[in-house]
Amino acid sequence: MPSGLAPAELIAILTAVTDDQPRVMTLRGGEALPSGPFESSHRSLQSGLRDWIEAQTGHPVGYLEQLYTFADKDRDPRSEEVTSSQRISISYLGLVREQDAPGARRPTWRSWYRYFPWEDHRGDHSPKELPLITGRLAAWAKGDALKIQRVDYLFGLNGKPWNEELVLQRYELMYEAGLVDTPEFGAPMAGDNRRILATGISRLRAKIKYSPVVFELLPESFTLLQLQRTVEALSGLHLHKPNFRRQIDQQELVEETGEMSSGTSGRPARLFRYRPAILEARMLSGVRLPLSRP
Amino acid sequence: MPSGLAPAELIAILTAVTDDQPRVMTLRGGEALPSGPFESSHRSLQSGLRDWIEAQTGHPVGYLEQLYTFADKDRDPRSEEVTSSQRISISYLGLVREQDAPGARRPTWRSWYRYFPWEDHRGDHSPKELPLITGRLAAWAKGDALKIQRVDYLFGLNGKPWNEELVLQRYELMYEAGLVDTPEFGAPMAGDNRRILATGISRLRAKIKYSPVVFELLPESFTLLQLQRTVEALSGLHLHKPNFRRQIDQQELVEETGEMSSGTSGRPARLFRYRPAILEARMLSGVRLPLSRP
DNA sequence: CTAAAATGTACTCGATTCGAGTATAAATGG
DNA sequence: CCATTTATACTCGAATCGAGTACATTTTAG
């Protein structure tokens, strides 16, 4: 058994939230995710990537989590060619406070929804692309009961609820149906980068429900509305304000700083800070999503 | 920037449940997990590993999920040496029905709880090793409020509930406290294999709560008690029978076969089968854990 | 044969959670 | 001043969940 020697590559999905938009750091005019070779000199995968990101962007990375490891042929289902050496790619999800380093090298932060416009359900109406997409999917699924069921489930049709976590599954369904190269249905990326981004969004949308990672995206002190807007940006959902606040203080994840917000319109709000002391004790409760507007 | 060329290795945590014990396939007298080099000839990581396992064990793998990718220096915190070439190891969790291939090559299936005896909370009493372990941990944490809080949280002391999912975190705490090499506190494994096993157990214990993976471990048709015993074996918890059954039929994951069980003592039970048709529709409900006995 | 043990099945009850809605208070901007 | 925006405190009913009770049916021990 000859063991394959494969070069390893690290790929980062760096996410920040600004102006109520969840954003991802991109290169080459928004067409590629940042990536680089894995250096033998690094202490570990995790710390190697951390050093590399901070050097490249000037942003400290608050949270870094491994997502998935691909071999080349896994990555782009379109290419049928047989490559002799398979590159191994390890993808990571990183959360940064974009405002931390305003003066540093300006990378291009793009909204997630530029690539997945159908995933933003915050407005009063569902995204304008959705009817077109589901129409095309219905035509594609016609006759196959299993496919119809899958479309209904993934896109919340026929009484089924919209599940915001299924970003990757929806993208893969659209890929099967041949819809992902339609420019009106989201901006393209090089290779399989858009699929990797979908993986990261899925993971993060799941994670905010049972882990306090949101706070890695917020400044030191914040109002409860800021917190809610951030969760809404990530999940792409509109949340019920009173219930959201009820959950937050039931979980005792935050404490008042004593200060009040200023500079905004409307009544000033109390400022809060995250209580990292009980991080582990609250790990498995975390932020849940009390939805509203069906 | 010279890119490091690293050989990649696949490591498998193969799990089955027999005689109400969750088991893992091991080599070398229970000291190692099966592993092998990643072949360039394989179509993908996933399918490569699947072929390899089925060839080695004769067991078809029902479910296969990637766990985590390590670089060598990540893997064994004990070794301080600087290796020039870092091996990349990709670990997978696989579920098999052990009874499927009784005549094949006989690998050694060991109970999880041989390696983590403190994780089995099914009996009337908690595991006999626990008082010793928590005593030693308390001595280790003495004086450090944060450490004490962590011990309490991870081991369910001082009114905190036992959380069965935190297998890896408990193992790592015990590692920090220098308890993992005590033979009374579980059998040893080579290198970091025991830590990788803990990762797999944590993942599986979390997964059975929101995904119907349990059925990959059961025969085609089964009784509700068999299903409950399997979940109990994996979670290491004792469940409340009436509530367990209530949840199962609320979720409509199973249907009656019309047959009855035979050969066992007690009243014969109805046999059920899994309904894979609605797999996706139920993905995010799955089997939850209605505990009993505080 | 009979009783005990093991297994299966159907209920009830109360606490908690959760979605949804209502009401009121405090600031800003024409 | 009044419309608008934001903050905060409640209420209500449905669904879920932990816990417990009761009873049925079969095997096995004695």
XYZ file of C-alpha atoms (C1' of nucleotides) in Angstrom:
648
model
C 0.000 0.000 0.000
C 1.747 3.149 -1.176
C 0.763 6.055 1.014
C -0.229 9.174 -0.890
C 1.781 12.287 -0.210
C -0.582 15.190 -0.404
C 0.029 18.888 0.161
C -2.363 20.349 2.726
C -4.160 23.655 2.343
C -6.020 25.728 4.908
C -9.177 27.621 3.925
C -10.756 30.223 6.184
C -14.308 31.478 6.387
C -13.848 34.661 8.360
C -17.086 36.215 9.474
C -17.971 39.574 10.984
C -21.237 41.457 11.340
C -21.401 45.133 10.381
C -24.401 47.319 9.561
C -26.678 44.403 10.385
C -25.083 42.358 7.630
C -23.192 39.116 8.166
C -20.026 39.378 6.111
C -17.283 37.107 4.903
C -13.737 38.073 4.055
C -12.965 37.518 0.394
C -10.168 37.995 -2.101
C -10.065 38.541 -5.851
C -13.092 40.798 -6.057
C -15.243 38.628 -3.873
C -14.592 35.464 -5.849
C -12.374 33.559 -3.440
C -11.991 32.696 0.208
C -8.609 33.341 1.818
C -6.429 30.256 1.889
C -2.823 29.238 2.217
C -0.544 26.256 2.499
C -0.134 24.495 5.803
C 3.357 25.222 7.131
C 5.342 22.530 8.860
C 6.670 25.209 11.155
C 3.302 25.777 12.756
C 2.657 24.374 16.173
C -0.721 23.041 15.130
C -3.317 23.529 12.457
C -5.388 25.811 14.644
C -2.614 28.075 15.843
C -0.985 28.123 12.424
C -4.132 29.430 10.843
C -4.645 31.930 13.653
C -1.187 33.425 13.174
C -1.663 33.545 9.452
C -5.018 35.313 9.613
C -3.850 37.911 12.101
C -0.804 38.662 9.987
C -2.860 38.942 6.809
C -5.808 40.955 8.074
C -4.772 42.706 11.267
C -7.925 41.366 12.892
C -7.588 39.238 16.000
C -9.625 36.076 15.640
C -11.900 35.564 18.610
C -13.160 32.140 17.754
C -11.807 29.519 15.386
C -13.378 26.173 14.649
C -12.492 23.444 12.222
C -15.208 22.780 9.692
C -14.369 20.022 7.273
C -11.526 18.352 5.443
C -11.798 17.632 1.738
C -9.709 15.765 -0.744
C -9.548 17.421 -4.130
C -11.976 15.140 -5.871
C -14.474 15.723 -3.091
C -14.395 19.386 -3.651
C -15.618 20.112 -7.102
C -18.188 17.605 -8.282
C -18.021 19.216 -11.719
C -14.477 18.136 -12.549
C -14.318 14.587 -13.786
C -10.573 14.596 -14.351
C -8.353 12.270 -12.371
C -5.620 14.230 -10.663
C -2.514 12.296 -9.785
C -1.834 14.127 -6.539
C -4.761 14.921 -4.312
C -4.588 18.073 -2.315
C -6.112 17.952 1.134
C -8.004 21.082 2.139
C -8.962 21.839 5.711
C -11.596 24.521 6.169
C -12.062 26.675 9.262
C -14.720 29.041 10.533
C -13.389 32.157 12.264
C -15.269 34.964 13.982
C -13.823 38.466 14.216
C -14.953 41.867 15.449
C -14.464 43.781 12.255
C -14.343 47.114 14.047
C -11.281 46.032 16.015
C -8.759 47.058 13.402
C -10.193 49.847 11.307
C -6.841 51.010 9.980
C -5.366 47.681 8.932
C -5.090 46.320 5.439
C -8.579 46.585 3.964
C -9.809 43.218 2.940
C -13.070 42.929 1.091
C -15.929 42.031 3.350
C -18.980 40.883 1.435
C -22.421 40.119 2.751
C -23.272 36.427 2.891
C -26.497 37.217 1.116
C -24.667 38.393 -1.962
C -23.898 34.720 -2.517
C -27.096 33.278 -1.049
C -29.810 35.913 -1.534
C -32.558 33.414 -0.772
C -31.241 32.905 2.750
C -32.189 36.329 4.144
C -35.674 36.150 5.637
C -35.509 39.198 7.862
C -37.653 41.535 5.816
C -41.426 41.736 5.808
C -41.481 39.670 2.646
C -39.390 36.622 1.857
C -36.512 37.224 -0.560
C -37.622 38.249 -4.012
C -35.582 35.454 -5.631
C -37.417 32.700 -3.783
C -40.518 32.354 -5.956
C -38.345 32.011 -9.046
C -36.089 29.466 -7.418
C -38.852 27.322 -6.000
C -40.672 27.507 -9.311
C -37.640 26.163 -11.136
C -37.109 23.521 -8.471
C -40.716 22.417 -8.736
C -40.292 22.022 -12.492
C -37.099 20.044 -11.940
C -38.698 17.766 -9.313
C -41.878 17.186 -11.324
C -43.042 13.609 -11.143
C -40.514 12.438 -8.563
C -42.344 12.318 -5.220
C -39.119 12.097 -3.239
C -37.639 15.148 -4.919
C -40.840 17.113 -4.387
C -40.801 16.199 -0.709
C -37.180 17.296 -0.470
C -37.860 20.648 -2.119
C -40.843 21.243 0.173
C -38.826 20.396 3.250
C -35.720 22.395 2.373
C -37.529 25.507 1.168
C -40.432 25.457 3.611
C -43.206 24.929 1.088
C -46.684 23.437 1.506
C -47.025 24.173 5.185
C -43.534 22.993 6.099
C -41.587 25.499 8.213
C -38.491 27.282 6.926
C -35.407 25.847 8.623
C -32.647 28.421 8.511
C -29.886 25.897 9.271
C -30.190 23.968 6.014
C -28.068 26.378 3.970
C -25.741 23.698 2.634
C -28.511 21.265 1.815
C -30.428 23.949 -0.081
C -27.327 24.891 -2.043
C -26.658 21.280 -2.933
C -30.226 20.786 -4.059
C -29.940 23.842 -6.289
C -26.663 22.463 -7.592
C -28.349 19.216 -8.541
C -31.095 21.153 -10.254
C -28.531 23.189 -12.182
C -29.479 26.538 -10.670
C -26.273 27.676 -8.991
C -24.686 29.197 -12.064
C -27.596 31.544 -12.658
C -26.213 34.989 -11.731
C -29.591 36.249 -10.452
C -29.461 33.474 -7.880
C -26.340 34.765 -6.151
C -22.795 35.812 -6.995
C -20.343 33.123 -8.131
C -17.104 32.095 -6.449
C -14.064 30.229 -7.695
C -14.113 26.446 -7.592
C -16.109 25.078 -4.707
C -15.647 28.112 -2.458
C -19.324 28.935 -2.455
C -20.122 25.463 -1.210
C -17.541 25.788 1.552
C -19.087 29.108 2.545
C -22.491 27.429 2.714
C -21.001 24.834 5.055
C -19.723 27.568 7.351
C -23.026 29.421 7.410
C -24.902 26.229 8.220
C -22.541 25.475 11.067
C -22.704 28.958 12.524
C -26.492 29.141 12.296
C -26.678 25.877 14.233
C -24.030 26.898 16.722
C -25.579 30.159 17.902
C -28.498 28.168 19.271
C -26.547 26.256 21.876
C -23.286 28.113 22.321
C -22.517 31.727 23.162
C -20.344 32.348 20.085
C -22.346 35.440 19.059
C -20.463 37.476 21.602
C -17.283 37.012 19.589
C -18.882 39.231 16.962
C -19.997 42.030 19.277
C -18.008 44.832 20.919
C -17.133 44.682 24.608
C -20.414 46.300 25.617
C -23.600 46.265 23.629
C -27.331 46.799 23.927
C -29.802 43.954 23.843
C -31.087 45.200 20.496
C -27.584 45.084 19.057
C -27.332 41.509 20.267
C -30.674 40.669 18.724
C -29.795 42.331 15.411
C -26.585 40.307 15.263
C -28.381 37.030 15.857
C -30.959 38.044 13.274
C -28.270 38.859 10.743
C -26.644 35.452 11.179
C -29.823 33.412 11.219
C -31.537 35.436 8.530
C -34.670 35.461 10.659
C -36.803 38.088 12.324
C -37.010 37.476 16.083
C -39.666 38.351 18.635
C -38.171 41.057 20.801
C -39.828 40.438 24.191
C -39.202 36.704 23.972
C -35.628 37.209 22.852
C -34.940 39.354 25.897
C -36.648 36.905 28.178
C -34.378 34.105 26.990
C -31.274 36.209 27.290
C -31.774 37.035 30.921
C -33.040 33.584 31.818
C -29.700 32.263 30.633
C -27.755 34.824 32.615
C -25.222 35.162 29.837
C -24.907 38.930 30.183
C -24.680 41.510 32.927
C -25.276 45.245 32.955
C -22.271 47.496 32.676
C -24.178 50.325 34.385
C -23.706 52.576 31.378
C -26.312 53.632 28.846
C -26.104 53.751 25.066
C -25.934 57.156 23.425
C -25.945 58.736 20.016
C -28.777 56.676 18.628
C -32.318 57.771 18.099
C -35.017 56.581 20.457
C -34.804 55.911 24.134
C -31.293 55.120 25.368
C -30.722 51.463 26.226
C -28.737 49.854 29.006
C -25.397 48.453 27.993
C -24.480 44.865 28.746
C -21.361 42.791 28.660
C -20.852 39.078 28.231
C -20.089 37.055 31.369
C -17.334 34.678 30.273
C -16.898 33.386 33.812
C -19.780 31.000 33.392
C -18.997 30.182 29.775
C -18.747 26.487 30.369
C -21.684 26.368 32.729
C -23.920 27.784 29.992
C -22.289 26.083 27.012
C -25.222 23.842 26.245
C -28.007 26.320 26.698
C -26.782 29.216 24.582
C -28.804 31.542 22.437
C -31.988 30.099 21.033
C -34.235 31.589 18.446
C -37.683 32.764 19.442
C -39.072 33.463 15.996
C -41.927 35.668 15.002
C -43.859 36.465 11.828
C -44.862 33.209 10.140
C 6.569 30.054 1.878
C 7.481 26.410 1.491
C 4.369 24.273 1.645
C 4.699 21.226 3.836
C 4.100 17.913 2.194
C 2.418 15.727 4.724
C 1.253 12.149 4.448
C -2.392 11.786 5.401
C -3.756 9.075 7.614
C -7.327 7.966 8.192
C -8.441 6.848 11.653
C -11.770 5.109 12.225
C -13.929 4.897 15.312
C -16.197 2.020 14.386
C -19.052 1.564 16.787
C -21.611 -1.182 17.265
C -23.937 -2.071 20.108
C -24.147 -5.686 21.293
C -25.422 -7.127 24.562
C -26.430 -3.620 25.633
C -22.818 -2.495 25.408
C -21.557 0.203 23.037
C -18.414 -1.184 21.466
C -15.521 0.077 19.416
C -13.403 -1.894 17.002
C -9.801 -2.119 18.168
C -6.515 -3.690 17.147
C -3.430 -4.788 19.059
C -5.235 -6.166 22.085
C -7.534 -3.204 22.455
C -4.739 -0.659 22.432
C -5.243 0.929 19.026
C -7.940 2.194 16.702
C -7.891 0.934 13.123
C -6.129 3.309 10.773
C -4.489 3.373 7.398
C -2.900 5.663 4.835
C -5.036 7.727 2.540
C -4.745 6.342 -0.983
C -4.584 8.653 -3.952
C -6.566 6.085 -5.840
C -9.629 6.661 -3.739
C -12.458 8.676 -5.139
C -12.812 10.675 -1.928
C -11.879 10.498 1.710
C -15.275 9.208 2.677
C -15.595 6.494 0.064
C -11.957 5.510 0.447
C -12.433 4.844 4.111
C -15.694 3.029 3.479
C -14.068 0.609 1.032
C -11.161 0.061 3.353
C -13.318 -0.727 6.370
C -15.557 -3.100 4.499
C -12.551 -4.954 3.130
C -10.894 -5.170 6.530
C -13.846 -6.131 8.669
C -16.514 -7.588 6.425
C -19.018 -5.243 8.069
C -20.954 -2.832 5.881
C -20.768 0.664 7.302
C -24.210 2.191 7.617
C -23.152 5.667 8.592
C -19.848 7.455 8.278
C -19.103 10.957 9.491
C -15.910 12.953 9.571
C -14.860 13.930 13.070
C -11.705 15.966 13.173
C -8.387 16.527 11.446
C -5.193 16.728 13.469
C -1.641 17.585 12.679
C 0.823 15.403 14.531
C 1.794 17.974 17.101
C -1.854 18.534 17.911
C -2.356 14.947 18.688
C -0.187 14.044 21.617
C 0.299 16.904 24.041
C 2.843 14.772 25.896
C 5.454 14.691 23.135
C 7.596 17.774 23.133
C 9.744 16.638 20.224
C 9.739 18.601 17.006
C 8.997 16.324 14.110
C 10.223 17.471 10.745
C 7.331 16.080 8.758
C 3.886 16.517 10.206
C 1.443 13.765 9.526
C -2.140 14.826 9.020
C -4.689 12.492 10.586
C -8.349 12.564 9.681
C -10.664 10.766 12.079
C -14.055 9.317 11.222
C -16.978 7.943 13.169
C -18.632 4.884 11.614
C -21.699 2.970 12.740
C -22.123 -0.720 11.930
C -24.558 -3.478 12.750
C -22.134 -5.930 14.270
C -24.456 -8.845 13.799
C -24.456 -8.375 10.032
C -21.325 -10.416 9.374
C -20.901 -12.980 12.125
C -18.525 -15.180 10.143
C -16.089 -12.544 8.891
C -12.651 -11.828 10.222
C -13.099 -11.372 13.964
C -11.937 -7.988 15.056
C -11.850 -7.143 18.711
C -14.851 -5.180 19.823
C -14.351 -3.587 23.230
C -16.888 -1.784 25.337
C -16.449 1.992 25.429
C -16.665 1.808 29.174
C -13.513 -0.248 29.390
C -11.721 2.977 28.471
C -14.088 5.401 30.206
C -15.638 3.516 33.142
C -16.910 6.738 34.712
C -19.139 7.399 31.695
C -21.651 4.586 32.299
C -24.490 5.895 34.451
C -27.093 3.285 33.619
C -26.964 1.290 36.841
C -28.759 2.094 40.067
C -25.589 3.624 41.423
C -23.168 5.868 39.605
C -19.918 4.164 38.496
C -17.779 2.966 41.368
C -14.720 4.843 40.075
C -16.452 8.229 40.256
C -15.978 9.056 43.946
C -12.239 8.359 43.653
C -11.909 10.439 40.516
C -13.855 13.412 41.809
C -11.953 13.213 45.075
C -8.646 13.427 43.240
C -9.972 16.210 41.036
C -11.141 18.173 44.061
C -7.664 17.872 45.558
C -6.142 19.000 42.279
C -8.503 21.981 41.949
C -8.123 23.054 45.567
C -7.903 26.804 45.927
C -8.621 27.643 42.295
C -12.265 28.730 42.108
C -12.388 28.412 38.343
C -11.053 24.867 38.398
C -13.517 23.899 41.116
C -16.371 25.305 39.068
C -15.164 23.350 36.048
C -14.951 20.082 37.985
C -18.431 20.631 39.406
C -19.866 21.393 35.997
C -18.205 18.544 34.125
C -18.834 15.851 36.721
C -22.240 17.016 37.933
C -21.268 17.871 41.490
C -22.868 20.262 43.986
C -26.319 20.199 42.494
C -25.169 20.556 38.887
C -26.687 17.970 36.551
C -24.603 15.278 34.849
C -24.243 16.109 31.155
C -23.509 12.921 29.260
C -22.213 14.721 26.155
C -19.096 16.136 27.801
C -16.999 12.990 27.416
C -14.077 14.744 25.736
C -14.054 17.661 28.152
C -14.039 15.314 31.132
C -11.183 13.310 29.658
C -9.185 16.454 29.007
C -9.772 17.685 32.536
C -8.545 14.366 33.894
C -5.564 14.614 31.572
C -4.700 18.018 32.997
C -5.035 16.629 36.495
C -2.745 13.734 35.630
C -5.337 11.005 36.150
C -5.550 9.343 32.756
C -2.601 7.025 33.212
C -4.076 5.442 36.339
C -5.096 1.928 35.218
C -8.070 1.819 37.593
C -9.461 4.819 35.738
C -9.807 3.022 32.403
C -7.714 0.968 30.005
C -4.925 2.722 28.103
C -4.542 3.099 24.356
C -1.585 3.902 22.136
C -0.724 7.561 21.573
C -3.741 9.791 21.566
C -6.189 7.128 20.470
C -8.130 7.316 23.699
C -8.652 11.019 23.211
C -9.877 10.441 19.666
C -12.296 7.828 20.960
C -13.604 10.339 23.499
C -14.205 12.780 20.637
C -16.248 10.191 18.800
C -18.325 9.290 21.832
C -19.070 12.945 22.528
C -20.177 13.469 18.954
C -22.375 10.409 18.865
C -24.016 11.178 22.205
C -24.889 14.634 20.892
C -26.020 13.335 17.534
C -28.584 10.817 18.728
C -30.592 13.672 20.178
C -31.382 15.378 16.911
C -30.733 12.828 14.218
C -32.002 9.308 13.655
C -28.545 7.702 13.499
C -29.418 5.111 16.178
C -31.212 3.055 13.589
C -27.905 2.382 11.865
C -26.993 0.287 14.896
C -30.200 -1.748 15.054
C -31.361 -4.701 12.943
C -34.021 -4.241 10.282
C -36.831 -4.784 12.764
C -36.650 -4.220 16.489
C -38.780 -3.737 19.572
C -39.127 -0.387 21.280
C -37.229 -1.747 24.272
C -34.324 -2.746 22.023
C -34.320 0.787 20.656
C -34.381 2.215 24.166
C -31.584 -0.074 25.365
C -29.442 0.996 22.416
C -29.945 4.677 23.157
C -29.234 3.995 26.814
C -26.035 2.148 25.968
C -24.780 5.039 23.851
C -25.774 7.826 26.226
C -24.819 5.923 29.367
C -28.097 7.033 30.923
C -31.183 5.320 32.248
C -34.293 6.499 30.411
C -37.931 6.733 31.456
C -39.739 4.056 29.505
C -43.223 5.579 29.061
C -41.796 8.954 28.089
C -39.315 7.392 25.708
C -42.104 5.614 23.898
C -44.206 8.739 23.812
C -41.436 10.636 22.078
C -40.772 7.867 19.608
C -44.276 7.766 18.277
C -44.736 11.518 18.377
C -41.844 11.749 15.974
C -43.267 9.096 13.678
C -39.811 7.719 12.994
C -40.908 4.092 13.141
C -43.783 1.962 11.927
C -45.044 -1.458 12.975
C -43.986 -4.424 10.899
C -47.037 -6.375 12.066
C -44.824 -9.115 13.524
C -44.170 -9.806 17.177
C -40.887 -10.518 18.931
C -40.262 -14.074 20.111
C -37.749 -16.064 22.067
C -37.377 -13.576 24.850
C -38.836 -13.785 28.308
C -41.753 -11.618 29.243
C -44.630 -10.509 27.112
C -43.874 -10.472 23.384
C -43.463 -7.001 21.920
C -44.481 -5.544 18.608
C -41.715 -5.213 16.067
C -41.016 -1.905 14.388
C -38.961 -0.736 11.480
C -37.397 2.627 10.727
C -39.163 4.825 8.180
C -36.335 6.194 6.063
C -38.770 7.848 3.670
C -39.152 10.820 5.971
C -35.520 10.858 7.048
C -34.944 14.395 5.959
C -38.262 15.650 7.221
C -37.359 14.477 10.706
C -33.644 15.228 10.614
C -33.833 17.991 13.155
C -36.166 16.411 15.625
C -34.576 13.001 16.114
C -34.295 11.004 19.255
C -34.218 13.004 22.448
C -33.471 11.778 25.915
C -36.234 11.705 28.496
C -34.123 10.899 31.538
C -35.202 9.411 34.808
C -33.627 8.834 38.188
C -31.904 12.016 39.412
C -50.043 -24.983 39.149
C -48.878 -20.754 41.089
C -46.322 -16.916 42.066
C -42.748 -13.969 40.883
C -40.296 -11.652 37.461
C -39.923 -9.519 33.217
C -41.752 -7.099 29.642
C -45.364 -4.176 27.200
C -48.902 -0.435 27.048
C -52.022 3.259 28.468
C -52.969 6.848 31.115
C -52.633 11.286 34.414
C -50.645 15.382 36.573
C -48.016 19.486 37.233
C -44.016 22.402 36.075
C -41.723 24.602 32.545
C -41.040 26.423 28.137
C -42.410 28.966 24.196
C -44.901 31.537 20.674
C -47.747 35.425 20.451
C -49.694 39.541 21.808
C -50.496 43.916 24.715
C -49.261 47.936 27.222
C -46.441 51.535 28.711
C -42.129 54.473 29.186
C -38.425 57.416 27.422
C -35.947 59.600 23.985
C -35.470 62.121 19.124
C -36.880 64.882 15.043
C -39.607 67.464 12.402
C -46.431 69.142 19.969
C -46.760 64.852 17.861
C -45.153 61.074 15.174
C -41.552 57.800 15.350
C -38.226 54.991 17.317
C -36.465 52.341 20.902
C -36.817 50.117 25.665
C -39.065 47.306 29.066
C -42.628 44.895 31.626
C -46.363 42.141 31.578
C -50.134 38.374 30.293
C -52.135 34.229 28.154
C -52.650 29.729 26.154
C -50.564 25.753 23.779
C -47.099 22.408 23.686
C -43.531 19.845 25.843
C -41.465 17.212 29.432
C -40.271 14.908 33.762
C -42.401 11.945 36.892
C -45.505 8.729 38.499
C -49.439 5.158 38.445
C -51.924 1.383 36.777
C -52.559 -2.613 34.470
C -51.802 -6.429 30.794
C -49.400 -10.388 29.035
C -45.999 -13.763 28.845
C -42.017 -16.661 30.755
C -39.791 -19.069 34.325
C -38.726 -20.611 39.075
C -40.284 -23.474 42.627
